[in-house]
Short mmCIF file of C-alpha atoms and ligand atoms in Angstrom, two decimals:
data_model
loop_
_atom_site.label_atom_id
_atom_site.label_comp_id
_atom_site.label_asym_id
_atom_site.label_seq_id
_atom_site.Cartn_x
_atom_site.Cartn_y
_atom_site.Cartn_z
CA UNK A 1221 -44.65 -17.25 8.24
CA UNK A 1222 -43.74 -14.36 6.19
CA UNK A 1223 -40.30 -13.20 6.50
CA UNK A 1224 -40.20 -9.82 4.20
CA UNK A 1225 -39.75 -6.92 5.67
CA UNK A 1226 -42.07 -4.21 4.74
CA UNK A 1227 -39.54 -1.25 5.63
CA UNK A 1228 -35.85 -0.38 5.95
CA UNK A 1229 -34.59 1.82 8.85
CA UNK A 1230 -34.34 5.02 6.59
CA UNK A 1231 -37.92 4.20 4.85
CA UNK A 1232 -39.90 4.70 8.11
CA UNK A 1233 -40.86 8.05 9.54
CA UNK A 1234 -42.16 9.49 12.79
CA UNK A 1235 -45.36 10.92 10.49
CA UNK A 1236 -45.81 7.07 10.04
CA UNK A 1237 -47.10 6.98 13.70
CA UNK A 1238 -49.91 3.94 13.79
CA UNK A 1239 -48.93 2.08 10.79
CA UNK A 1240 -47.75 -1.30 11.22
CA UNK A 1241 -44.63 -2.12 9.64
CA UNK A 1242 -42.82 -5.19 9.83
CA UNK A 1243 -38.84 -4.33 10.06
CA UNK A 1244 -35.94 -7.09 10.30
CA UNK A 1245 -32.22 -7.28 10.94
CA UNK A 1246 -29.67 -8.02 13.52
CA UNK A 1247 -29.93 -7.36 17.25
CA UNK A 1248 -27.45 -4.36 17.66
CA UNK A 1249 -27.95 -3.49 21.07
CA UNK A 1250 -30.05 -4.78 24.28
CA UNK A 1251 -30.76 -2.64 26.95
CA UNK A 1252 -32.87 -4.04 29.72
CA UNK A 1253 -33.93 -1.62 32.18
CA UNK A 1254 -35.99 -4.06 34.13
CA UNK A 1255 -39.53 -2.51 33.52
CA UNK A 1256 -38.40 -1.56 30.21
CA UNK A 1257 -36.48 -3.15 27.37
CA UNK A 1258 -34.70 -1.00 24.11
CA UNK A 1259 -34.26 -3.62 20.72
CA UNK A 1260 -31.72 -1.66 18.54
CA UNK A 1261 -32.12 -3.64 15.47
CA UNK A 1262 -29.50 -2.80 12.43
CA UNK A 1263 -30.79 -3.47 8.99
CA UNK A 1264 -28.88 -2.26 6.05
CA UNK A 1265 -30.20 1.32 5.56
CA UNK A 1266 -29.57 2.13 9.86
CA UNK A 1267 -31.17 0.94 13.18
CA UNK A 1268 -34.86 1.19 14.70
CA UNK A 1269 -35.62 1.16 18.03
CA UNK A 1270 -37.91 -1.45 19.35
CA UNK A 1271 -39.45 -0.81 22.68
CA UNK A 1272 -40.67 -2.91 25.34
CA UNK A 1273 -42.59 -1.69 28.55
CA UNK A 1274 -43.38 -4.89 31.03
CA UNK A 1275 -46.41 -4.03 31.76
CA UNK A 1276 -48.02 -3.33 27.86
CA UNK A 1277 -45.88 -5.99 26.44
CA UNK A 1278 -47.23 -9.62 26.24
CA UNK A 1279 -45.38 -11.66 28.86
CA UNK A 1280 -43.75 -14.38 26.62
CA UNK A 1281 -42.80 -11.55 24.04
CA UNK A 1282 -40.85 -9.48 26.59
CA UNK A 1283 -39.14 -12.60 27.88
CA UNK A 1284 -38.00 -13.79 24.43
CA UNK A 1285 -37.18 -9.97 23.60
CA UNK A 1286 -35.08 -9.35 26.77
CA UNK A 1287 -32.97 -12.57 26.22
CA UNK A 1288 -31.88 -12.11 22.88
CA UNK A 1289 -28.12 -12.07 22.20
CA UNK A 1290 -26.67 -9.57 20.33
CA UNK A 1291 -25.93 -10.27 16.41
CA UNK A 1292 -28.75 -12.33 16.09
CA UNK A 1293 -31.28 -12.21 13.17
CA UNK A 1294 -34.48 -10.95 13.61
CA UNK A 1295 -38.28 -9.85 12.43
CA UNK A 1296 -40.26 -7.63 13.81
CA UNK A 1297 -44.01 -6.92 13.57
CA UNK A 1298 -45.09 -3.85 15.52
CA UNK A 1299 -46.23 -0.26 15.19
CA UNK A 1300 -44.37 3.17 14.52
CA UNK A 1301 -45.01 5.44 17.13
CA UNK A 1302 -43.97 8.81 16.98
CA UNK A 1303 -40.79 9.54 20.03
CA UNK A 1304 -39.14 12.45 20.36
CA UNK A 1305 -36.25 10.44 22.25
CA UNK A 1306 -35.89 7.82 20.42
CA UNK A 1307 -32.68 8.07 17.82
CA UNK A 1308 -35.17 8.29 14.74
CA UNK A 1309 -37.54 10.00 16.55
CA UNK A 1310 -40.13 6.52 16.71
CA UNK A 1311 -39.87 4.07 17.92
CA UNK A 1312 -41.80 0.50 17.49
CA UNK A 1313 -44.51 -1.26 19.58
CA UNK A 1314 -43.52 -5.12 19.04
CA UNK A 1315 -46.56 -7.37 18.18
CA UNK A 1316 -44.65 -10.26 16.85
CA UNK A 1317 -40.97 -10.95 17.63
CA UNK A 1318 -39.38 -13.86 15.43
CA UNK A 1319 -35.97 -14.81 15.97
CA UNK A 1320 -35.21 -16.40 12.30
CA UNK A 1321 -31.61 -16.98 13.50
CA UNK A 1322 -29.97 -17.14 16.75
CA UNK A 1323 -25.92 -15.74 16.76
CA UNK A 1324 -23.64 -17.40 19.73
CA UNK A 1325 -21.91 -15.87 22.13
CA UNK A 1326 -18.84 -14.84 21.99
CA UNK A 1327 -18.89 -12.98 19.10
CA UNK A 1328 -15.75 -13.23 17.01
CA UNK A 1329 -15.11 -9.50 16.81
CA UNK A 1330 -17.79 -6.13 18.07
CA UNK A 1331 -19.51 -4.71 15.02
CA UNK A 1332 -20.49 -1.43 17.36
CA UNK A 1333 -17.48 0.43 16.59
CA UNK A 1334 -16.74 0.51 20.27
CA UNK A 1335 -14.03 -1.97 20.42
CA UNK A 1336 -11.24 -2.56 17.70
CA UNK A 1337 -9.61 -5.14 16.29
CA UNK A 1338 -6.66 -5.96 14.16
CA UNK A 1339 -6.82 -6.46 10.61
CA UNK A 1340 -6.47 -10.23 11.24
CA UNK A 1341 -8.79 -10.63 13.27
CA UNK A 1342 -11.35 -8.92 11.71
CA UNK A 1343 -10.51 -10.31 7.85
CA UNK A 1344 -10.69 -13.88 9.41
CA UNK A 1345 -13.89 -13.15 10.68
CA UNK A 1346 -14.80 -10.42 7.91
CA UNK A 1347 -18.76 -11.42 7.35
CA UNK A 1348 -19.08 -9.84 10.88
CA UNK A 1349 -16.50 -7.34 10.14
CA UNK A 1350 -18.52 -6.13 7.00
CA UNK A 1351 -21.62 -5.98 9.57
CA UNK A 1352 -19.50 -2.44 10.81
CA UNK A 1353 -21.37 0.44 9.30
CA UNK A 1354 -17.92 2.43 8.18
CA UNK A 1355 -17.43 -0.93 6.17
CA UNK A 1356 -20.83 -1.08 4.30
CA UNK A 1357 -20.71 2.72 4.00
CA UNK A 1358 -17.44 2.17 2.10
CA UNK A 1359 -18.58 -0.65 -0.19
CA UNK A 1360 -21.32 1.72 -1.11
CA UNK A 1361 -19.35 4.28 -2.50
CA UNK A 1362 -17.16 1.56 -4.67
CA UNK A 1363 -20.69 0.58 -6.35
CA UNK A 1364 -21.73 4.21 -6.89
CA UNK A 1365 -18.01 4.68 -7.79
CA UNK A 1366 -18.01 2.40 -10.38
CA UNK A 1367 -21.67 3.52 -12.05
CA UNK A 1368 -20.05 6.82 -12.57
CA UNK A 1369 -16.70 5.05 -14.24
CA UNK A 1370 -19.30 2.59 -16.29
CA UNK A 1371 -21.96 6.05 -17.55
CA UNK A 1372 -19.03 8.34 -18.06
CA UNK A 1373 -17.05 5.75 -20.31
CA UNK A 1374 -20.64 5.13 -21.97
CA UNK A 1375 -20.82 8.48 -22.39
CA UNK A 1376 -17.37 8.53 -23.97
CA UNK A 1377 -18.59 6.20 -26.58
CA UNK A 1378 -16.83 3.21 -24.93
CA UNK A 1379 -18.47 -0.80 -25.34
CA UNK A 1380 -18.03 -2.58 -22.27
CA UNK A 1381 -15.89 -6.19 -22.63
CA UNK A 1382 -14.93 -8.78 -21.00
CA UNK A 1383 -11.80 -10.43 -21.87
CA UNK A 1384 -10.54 -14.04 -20.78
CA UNK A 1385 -8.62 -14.38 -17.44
CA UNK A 1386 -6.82 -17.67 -17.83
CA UNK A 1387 -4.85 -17.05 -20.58
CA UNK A 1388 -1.27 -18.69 -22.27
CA UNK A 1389 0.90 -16.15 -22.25
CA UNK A 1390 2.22 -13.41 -20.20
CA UNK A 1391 1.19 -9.99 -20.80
CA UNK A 1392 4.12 -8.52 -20.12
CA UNK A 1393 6.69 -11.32 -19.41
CA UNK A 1394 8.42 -10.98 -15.78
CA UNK A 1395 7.76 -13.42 -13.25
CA UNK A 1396 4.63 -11.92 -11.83
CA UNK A 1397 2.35 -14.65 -13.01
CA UNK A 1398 0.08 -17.13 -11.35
CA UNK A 1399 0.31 -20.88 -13.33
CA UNK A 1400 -2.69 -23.09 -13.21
CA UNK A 1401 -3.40 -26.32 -14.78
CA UNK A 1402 -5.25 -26.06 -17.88
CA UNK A 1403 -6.50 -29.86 -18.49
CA UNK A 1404 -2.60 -30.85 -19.67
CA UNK A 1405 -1.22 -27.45 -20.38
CA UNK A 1406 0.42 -25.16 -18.31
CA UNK A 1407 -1.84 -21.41 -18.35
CA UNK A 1408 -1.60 -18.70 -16.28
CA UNK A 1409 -4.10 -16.14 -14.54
CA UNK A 1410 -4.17 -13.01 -16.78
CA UNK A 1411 -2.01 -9.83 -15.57
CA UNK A 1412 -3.57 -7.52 -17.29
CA UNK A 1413 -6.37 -7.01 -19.95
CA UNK A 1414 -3.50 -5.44 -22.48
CA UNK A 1415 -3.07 -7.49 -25.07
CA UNK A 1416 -6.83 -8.51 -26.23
CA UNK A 1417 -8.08 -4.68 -25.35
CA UNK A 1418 -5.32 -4.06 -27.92
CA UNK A 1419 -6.80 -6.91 -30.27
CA UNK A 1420 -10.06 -5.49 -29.95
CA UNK A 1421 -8.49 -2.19 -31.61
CA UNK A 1422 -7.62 -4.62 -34.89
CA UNK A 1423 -11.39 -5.90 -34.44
CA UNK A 1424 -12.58 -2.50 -35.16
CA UNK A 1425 -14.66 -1.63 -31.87
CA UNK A 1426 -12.59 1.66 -31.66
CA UNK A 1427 -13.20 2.70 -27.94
CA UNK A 1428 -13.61 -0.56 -25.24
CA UNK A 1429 -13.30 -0.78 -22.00
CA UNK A 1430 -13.14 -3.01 -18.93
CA UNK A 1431 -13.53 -3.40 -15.06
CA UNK A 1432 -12.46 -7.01 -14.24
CA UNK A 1433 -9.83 -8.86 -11.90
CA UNK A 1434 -5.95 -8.83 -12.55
CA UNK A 1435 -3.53 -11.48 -10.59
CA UNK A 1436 0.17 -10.50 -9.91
CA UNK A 1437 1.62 -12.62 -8.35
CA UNK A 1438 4.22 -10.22 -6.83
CA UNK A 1439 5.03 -10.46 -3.35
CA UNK A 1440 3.88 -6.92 -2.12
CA UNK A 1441 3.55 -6.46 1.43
CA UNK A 1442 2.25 -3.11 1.28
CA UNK A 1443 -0.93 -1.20 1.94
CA UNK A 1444 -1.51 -0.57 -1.66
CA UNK A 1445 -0.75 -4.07 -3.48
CA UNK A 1446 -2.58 -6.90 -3.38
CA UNK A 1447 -2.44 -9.99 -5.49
CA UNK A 1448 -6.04 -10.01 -6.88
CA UNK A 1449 -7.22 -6.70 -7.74
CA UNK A 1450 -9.59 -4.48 -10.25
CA UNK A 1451 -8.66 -2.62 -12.76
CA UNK A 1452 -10.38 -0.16 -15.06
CA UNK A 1453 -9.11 -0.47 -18.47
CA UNK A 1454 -9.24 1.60 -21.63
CA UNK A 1455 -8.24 1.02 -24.80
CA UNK A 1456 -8.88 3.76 -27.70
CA UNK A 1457 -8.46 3.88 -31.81
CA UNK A 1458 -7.59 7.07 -33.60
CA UNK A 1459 -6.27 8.25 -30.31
CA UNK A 1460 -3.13 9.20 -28.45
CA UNK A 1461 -1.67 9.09 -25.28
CA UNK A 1462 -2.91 13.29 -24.17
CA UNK A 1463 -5.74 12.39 -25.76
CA UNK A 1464 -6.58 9.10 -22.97
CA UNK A 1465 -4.81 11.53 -20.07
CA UNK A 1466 -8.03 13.78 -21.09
CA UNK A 1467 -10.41 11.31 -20.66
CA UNK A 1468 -8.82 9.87 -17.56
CA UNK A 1469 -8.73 13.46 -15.70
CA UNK A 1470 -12.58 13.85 -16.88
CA UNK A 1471 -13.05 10.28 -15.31
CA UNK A 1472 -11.89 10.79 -11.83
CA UNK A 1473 -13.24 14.37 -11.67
CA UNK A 1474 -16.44 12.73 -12.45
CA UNK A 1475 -16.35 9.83 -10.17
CA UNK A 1476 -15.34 12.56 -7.28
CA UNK A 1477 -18.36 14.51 -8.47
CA UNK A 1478 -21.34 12.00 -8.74
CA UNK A 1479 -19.76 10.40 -5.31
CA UNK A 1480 -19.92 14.04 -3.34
CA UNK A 1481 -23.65 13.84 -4.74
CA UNK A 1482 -25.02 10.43 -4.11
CA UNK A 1483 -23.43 8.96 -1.23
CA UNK A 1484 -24.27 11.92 1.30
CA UNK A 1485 -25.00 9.34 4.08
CA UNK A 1486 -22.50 6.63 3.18
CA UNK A 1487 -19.31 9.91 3.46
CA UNK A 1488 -20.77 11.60 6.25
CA UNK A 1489 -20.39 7.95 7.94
CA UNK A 1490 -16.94 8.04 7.02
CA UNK A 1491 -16.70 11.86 8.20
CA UNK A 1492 -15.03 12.47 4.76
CA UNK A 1493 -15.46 16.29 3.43
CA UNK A 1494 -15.13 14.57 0.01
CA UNK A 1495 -13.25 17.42 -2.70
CA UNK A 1496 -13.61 17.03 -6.21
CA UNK A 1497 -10.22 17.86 -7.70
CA UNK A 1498 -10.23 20.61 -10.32
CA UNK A 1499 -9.24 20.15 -14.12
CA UNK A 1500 -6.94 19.77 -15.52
CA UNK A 1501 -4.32 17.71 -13.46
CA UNK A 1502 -0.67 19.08 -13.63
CA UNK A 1503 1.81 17.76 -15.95
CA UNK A 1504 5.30 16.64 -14.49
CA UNK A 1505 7.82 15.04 -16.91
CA UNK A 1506 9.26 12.66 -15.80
CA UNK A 1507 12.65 14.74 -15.66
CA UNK A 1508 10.84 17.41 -13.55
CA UNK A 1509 9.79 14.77 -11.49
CA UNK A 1510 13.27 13.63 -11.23
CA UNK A 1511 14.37 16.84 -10.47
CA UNK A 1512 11.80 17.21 -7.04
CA UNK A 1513 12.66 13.66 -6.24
CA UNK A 1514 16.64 14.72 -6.15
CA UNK A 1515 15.53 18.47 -4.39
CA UNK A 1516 14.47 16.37 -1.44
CA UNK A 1517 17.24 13.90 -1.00
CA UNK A 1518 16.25 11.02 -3.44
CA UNK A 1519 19.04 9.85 -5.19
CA UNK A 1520 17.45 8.12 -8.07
CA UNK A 1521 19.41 7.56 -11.30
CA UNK A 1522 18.12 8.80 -14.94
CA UNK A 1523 15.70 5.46 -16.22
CA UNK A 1524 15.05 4.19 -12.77
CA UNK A 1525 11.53 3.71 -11.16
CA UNK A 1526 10.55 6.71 -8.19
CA UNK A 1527 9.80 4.16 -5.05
CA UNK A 1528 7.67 4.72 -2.87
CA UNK A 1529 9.55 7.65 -0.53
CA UNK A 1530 10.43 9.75 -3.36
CA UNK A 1531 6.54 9.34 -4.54
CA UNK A 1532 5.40 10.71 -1.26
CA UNK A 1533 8.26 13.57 -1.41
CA UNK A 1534 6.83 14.90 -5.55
CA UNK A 1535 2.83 13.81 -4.23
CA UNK A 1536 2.88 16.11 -1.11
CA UNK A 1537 5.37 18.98 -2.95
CA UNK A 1538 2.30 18.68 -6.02
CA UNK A 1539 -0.10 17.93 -3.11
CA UNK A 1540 -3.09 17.16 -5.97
CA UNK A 1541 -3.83 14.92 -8.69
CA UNK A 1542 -1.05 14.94 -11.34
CA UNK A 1543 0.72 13.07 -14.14
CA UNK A 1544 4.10 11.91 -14.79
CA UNK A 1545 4.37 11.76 -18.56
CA UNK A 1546 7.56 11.16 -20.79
CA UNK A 1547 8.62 8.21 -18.96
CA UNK A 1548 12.47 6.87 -19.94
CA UNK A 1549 11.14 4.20 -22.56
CA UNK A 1550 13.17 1.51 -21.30
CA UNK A 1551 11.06 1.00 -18.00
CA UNK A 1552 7.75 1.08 -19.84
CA UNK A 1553 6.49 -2.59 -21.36
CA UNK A 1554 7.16 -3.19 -24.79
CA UNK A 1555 4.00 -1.92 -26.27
CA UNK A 1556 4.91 1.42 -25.39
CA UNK A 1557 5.57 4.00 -28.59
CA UNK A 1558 8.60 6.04 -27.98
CA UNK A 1559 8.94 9.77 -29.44
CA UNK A 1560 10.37 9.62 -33.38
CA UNK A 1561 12.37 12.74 -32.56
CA UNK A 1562 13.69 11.39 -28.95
CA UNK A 1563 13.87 7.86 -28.30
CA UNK A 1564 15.06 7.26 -25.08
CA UNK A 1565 11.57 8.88 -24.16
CA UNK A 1566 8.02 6.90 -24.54
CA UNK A 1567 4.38 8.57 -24.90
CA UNK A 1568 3.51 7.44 -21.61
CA UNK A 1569 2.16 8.90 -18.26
CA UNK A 1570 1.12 7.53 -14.99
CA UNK A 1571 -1.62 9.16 -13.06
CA UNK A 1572 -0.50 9.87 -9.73
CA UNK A 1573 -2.53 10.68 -6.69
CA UNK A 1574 0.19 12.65 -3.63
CA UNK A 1575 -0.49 9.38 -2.00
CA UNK A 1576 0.40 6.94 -4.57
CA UNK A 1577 0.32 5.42 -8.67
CA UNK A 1578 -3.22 5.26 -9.70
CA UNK A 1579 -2.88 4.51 -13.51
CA UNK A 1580 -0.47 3.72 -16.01
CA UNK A 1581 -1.04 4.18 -19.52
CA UNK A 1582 0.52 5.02 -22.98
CA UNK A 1583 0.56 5.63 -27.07
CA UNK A 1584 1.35 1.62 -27.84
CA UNK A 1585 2.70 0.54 -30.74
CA UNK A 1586 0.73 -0.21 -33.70
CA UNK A 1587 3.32 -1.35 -36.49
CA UNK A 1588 3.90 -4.92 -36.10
CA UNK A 1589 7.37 -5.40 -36.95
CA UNK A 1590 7.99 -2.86 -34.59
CA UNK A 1591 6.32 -4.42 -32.19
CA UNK A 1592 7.53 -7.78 -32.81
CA UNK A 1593 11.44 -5.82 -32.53
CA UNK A 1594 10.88 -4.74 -29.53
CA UNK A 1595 9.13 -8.01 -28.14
CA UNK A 1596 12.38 -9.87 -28.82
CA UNK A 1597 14.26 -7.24 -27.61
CA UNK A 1598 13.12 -7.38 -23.98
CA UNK A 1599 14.25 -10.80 -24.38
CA UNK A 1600 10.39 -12.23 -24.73
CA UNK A 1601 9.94 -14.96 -27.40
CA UNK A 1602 7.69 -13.40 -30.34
CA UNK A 1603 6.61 -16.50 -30.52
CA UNK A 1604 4.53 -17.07 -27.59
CA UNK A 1605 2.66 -13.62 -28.84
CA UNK A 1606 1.64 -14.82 -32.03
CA UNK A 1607 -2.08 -14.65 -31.50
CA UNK A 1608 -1.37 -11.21 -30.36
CA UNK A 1609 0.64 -10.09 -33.34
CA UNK A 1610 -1.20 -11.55 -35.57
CA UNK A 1611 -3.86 -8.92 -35.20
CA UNK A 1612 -1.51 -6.02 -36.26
CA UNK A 1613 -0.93 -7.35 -39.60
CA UNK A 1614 -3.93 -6.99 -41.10
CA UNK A 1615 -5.12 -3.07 -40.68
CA UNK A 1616 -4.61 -1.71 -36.83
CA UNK A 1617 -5.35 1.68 -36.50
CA UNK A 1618 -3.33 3.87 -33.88
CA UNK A 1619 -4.44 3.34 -30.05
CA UNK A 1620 -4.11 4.23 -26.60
CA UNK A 1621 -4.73 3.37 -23.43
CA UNK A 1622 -4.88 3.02 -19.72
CA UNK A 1623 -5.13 1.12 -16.47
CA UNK A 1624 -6.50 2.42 -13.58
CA UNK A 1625 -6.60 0.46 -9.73
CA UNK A 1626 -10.14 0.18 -8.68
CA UNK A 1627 -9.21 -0.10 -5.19
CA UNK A 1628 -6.52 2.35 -5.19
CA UNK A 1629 -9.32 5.19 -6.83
CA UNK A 1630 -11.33 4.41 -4.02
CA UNK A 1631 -9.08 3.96 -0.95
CA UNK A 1632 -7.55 7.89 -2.12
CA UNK A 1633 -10.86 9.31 -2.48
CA UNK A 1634 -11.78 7.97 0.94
CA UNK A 1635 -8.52 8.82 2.73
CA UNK A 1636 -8.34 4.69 3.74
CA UNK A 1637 -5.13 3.79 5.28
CA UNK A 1638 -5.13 -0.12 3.68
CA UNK A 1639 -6.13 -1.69 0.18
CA UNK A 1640 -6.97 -4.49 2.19
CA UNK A 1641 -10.57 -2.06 3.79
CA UNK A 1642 -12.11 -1.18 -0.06
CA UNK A 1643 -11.88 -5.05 -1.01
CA UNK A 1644 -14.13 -7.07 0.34
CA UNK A 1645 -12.31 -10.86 0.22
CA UNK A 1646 -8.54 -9.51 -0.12
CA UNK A 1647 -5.75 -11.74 -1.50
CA UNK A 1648 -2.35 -11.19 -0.53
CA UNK A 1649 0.78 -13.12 -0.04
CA UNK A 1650 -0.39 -14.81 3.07
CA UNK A 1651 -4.25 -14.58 2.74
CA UNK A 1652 -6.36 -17.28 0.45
CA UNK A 1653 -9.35 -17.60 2.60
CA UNK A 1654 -12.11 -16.50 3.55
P1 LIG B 2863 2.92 -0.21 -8.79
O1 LIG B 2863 4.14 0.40 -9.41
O2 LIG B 2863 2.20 0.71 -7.86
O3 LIG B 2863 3.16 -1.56 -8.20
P2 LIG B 2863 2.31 -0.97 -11.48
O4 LIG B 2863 2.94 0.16 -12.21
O5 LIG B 2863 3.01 -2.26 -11.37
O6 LIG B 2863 1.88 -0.46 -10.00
P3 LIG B 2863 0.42 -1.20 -13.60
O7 LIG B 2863 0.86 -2.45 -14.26
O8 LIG B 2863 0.81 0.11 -14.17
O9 LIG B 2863 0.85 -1.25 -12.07
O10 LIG B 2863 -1.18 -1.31 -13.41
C1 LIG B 2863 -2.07 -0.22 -13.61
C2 LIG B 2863 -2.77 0.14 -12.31
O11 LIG B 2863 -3.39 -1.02 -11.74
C3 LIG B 2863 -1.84 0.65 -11.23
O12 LIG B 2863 -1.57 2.02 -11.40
C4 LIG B 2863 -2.64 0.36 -9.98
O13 LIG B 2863 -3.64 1.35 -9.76
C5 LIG B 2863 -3.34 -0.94 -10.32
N1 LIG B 2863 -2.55 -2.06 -9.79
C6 LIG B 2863 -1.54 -2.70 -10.40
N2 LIG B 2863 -1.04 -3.67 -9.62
C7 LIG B 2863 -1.75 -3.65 -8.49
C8 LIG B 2863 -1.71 -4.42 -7.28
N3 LIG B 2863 -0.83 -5.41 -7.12
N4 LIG B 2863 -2.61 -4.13 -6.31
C9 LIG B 2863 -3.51 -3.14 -6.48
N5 LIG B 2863 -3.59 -2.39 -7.58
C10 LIG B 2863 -2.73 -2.62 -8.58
MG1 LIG B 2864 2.19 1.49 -13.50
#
């Protein structure tokens, strides 16, 4: 028994009418009218109505048709004929009616949209969950999302990488790590791709970049943290930090762009006018945005992080894409270069969307012993960065970089309310499983 389909919802037309086409997919909807019985089977692309009259239909066919519980797999064999009322306008004559996999009842959640359900329910049971066409339509626009990230950066003269997630040593020290056993050793699950993108810089590759999984093992409990997440990475030689803010600004405008043109269905699912933001982003300093954080009541102190209230209070007075640049160098990581001419500020920015941080990125360091200085001097052990300092001793040309939140790109372009909805198997402080 063949179990291919020959067509997807979207690749069947009314014009079609008298083909046979063999269409599968889950039982969305039954409605028996007694004489008559409506199949709404869901496949990927949308659903196709499968009707059967009593009378025309064989017997044992209609019987097996009529009792079929929602959810459950299914192939069809029948032929298109044209229907003005059916959804598509066709609908399909059943000749063959295989159930290839029977669902139980109750189901653990509705996938028609009709009912809701918490995020818990729904995440433990998020196969079926996924099955919700808002769910797929987002997922769709992360892949096409990430294309655009992947030709751009090509574009940009950037080699993809892929750089080693267990790793020894901290990227940036703090607590934020996940250990593992390593056979006898103690290693940890890689925070960041920082310090080899950086290495790659000594290695001469001049532009990399990289779309992988970071751990933190923080313990968020907020819509926009989780504990396993994807970044978008850049690292770039004979470059500074305006020069990466350039590239990043081009980036999202061109993600925005190739999503407003390819994903059509998947954002008119979503009911999302999608806007592409205009170029180039505004430039705050981090004083000016000090300065609109303390205009609307936020008393935050010269050198200390924004929070999240006072990030909503300078996103919705900006109300666009913007960056915070000249950050106080003594809350950036280590690697960050600091003006010659004024110290206490670093070559840094952060991309900011008005909802929340989508990027951070800087100038770093490229002299070692400066690097080595300031290592110590945020009480690390140079030691335990050896294999990382050992690349800037031998010829390491001036770099930048950046890392950008997968999820938090898409979940701002798509106006989602929680991480946890543009990941598909989220990890947070109280979720290992499924
Ligand atoms: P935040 O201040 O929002 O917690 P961060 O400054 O600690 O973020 P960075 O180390 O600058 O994060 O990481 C670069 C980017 O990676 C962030 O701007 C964000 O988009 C993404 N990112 C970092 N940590 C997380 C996380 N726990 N969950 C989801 N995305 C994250
Ligand atoms: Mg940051």
């Amino acid at each position: 028994m063949a179990i291919m389909r020959t067509h997807y919802a979207s690749g069947i037309t009314p014009g079609m009418n008298g083909d046979t086409v063999t269409v599968a997919g889950w039982v969305h909807e039954i409605r028996d009218l007694g004489g008559i019985c409506f199949l709404v089977l869901r496949d990927r692309e949308g659903f196709i109505q499968v009707t059967m009259v009593k009378k025309k239909t064989d017997p044992a066919l209609f019987d097996a048709g009529r009792r079929l519980n929602r959810e459950s797999v299914v192939l069809v064999t029948g032929v298109v004929k044209e229907a003005n009322q059916a959804p598509n306008g066709y609908e399909i004559i059943p000749e063959i009616l295989n159930m290839l996999s029977e669902a139980k009842s109750p189901l653990p959640m509705d996938v028609t949209e009709k009912v809701g359900a918490d995020i818990d329910t729904r995440l433990d049971s998020r196969f079926m969950d996924l099955r919700r066409r808002k769910m797929l339509a987002a997922f769709v626009i992360r892949h096409h999302a990430l294309i655009a990230v992947r030709n751009f950066l090509t574009n940009e003269g950037f080699i993809e990488i892929h750089t080693p997630k267990v790793v020894a040593a901290a990227t940036e020290g703090g607590t934020a790590l996940f250990p593992i056993t390593y056979f006898n050793r103690e290693a940890f699950l890689n925070q960041s791709p920082q310090l080899y993108k950086q290495i790659m810089m000594a290695a001469g590759f001049d532009r990399v970049c990289e779309i992988g999984a970071i751990f933190r093992a923080e313990e968020h409990d907020t819509l926009r943290h989780l504990n396993e997440a994807t970044s978008i990475d850049i690292e770039a030689s004979f470059a500074d930090h305006f020069d990466v803010m350039g590239i990043l600004e081009r980036l999202i405008h061109d993600v925005y762009a190739h999503v407003s043109r390819q994903c059509k269905p998947q954002l008119s699912a979503l009911g999302i006018d999608l806007f592409v933001p205009e170029l180039p982003f505004r430039r705050l300093t981090y004083d000016d945005a000090l300065e609109i954080a303390h205009q609307h009541g936020h008393d935050i102190e010269w050198g200390d992080d924004f929070g999240t209230a006072a990030e909503r209070a300078i996103g919705s007075a900006v109300g666009e894409h913007y960056f915070i640049i000249n950050w106080p160098t003594e809350i950036k990581p280590y690697y960050t270069q600091a003006y010659d001419d004024a110290p206490r500020y670093s070559k840094s920015f952060d991309l900011m969307h008005p909802r929340m941080e989508l990027a951070s990125g800087s100038q770093r360091i490229h002299s070692h012993d400066l690097l080595r200085q300031r290592i110590a001097a945020c009480g690390l052990d140079p030691g335990g960065f050896d294999f990382y300092l050992k690349a800037f001793r031998y010829g390491m040309p001036p770099h930048a970089g950046w890392g950008l939140g997968t999820e938090r790109l898409v979940m701002t372009m798509l106006d989602v309310e929680n991480i946890r909805d543009v990941v598909l198997f989220p990890r947070d402080r109280k979720r290992l499983s499924p």
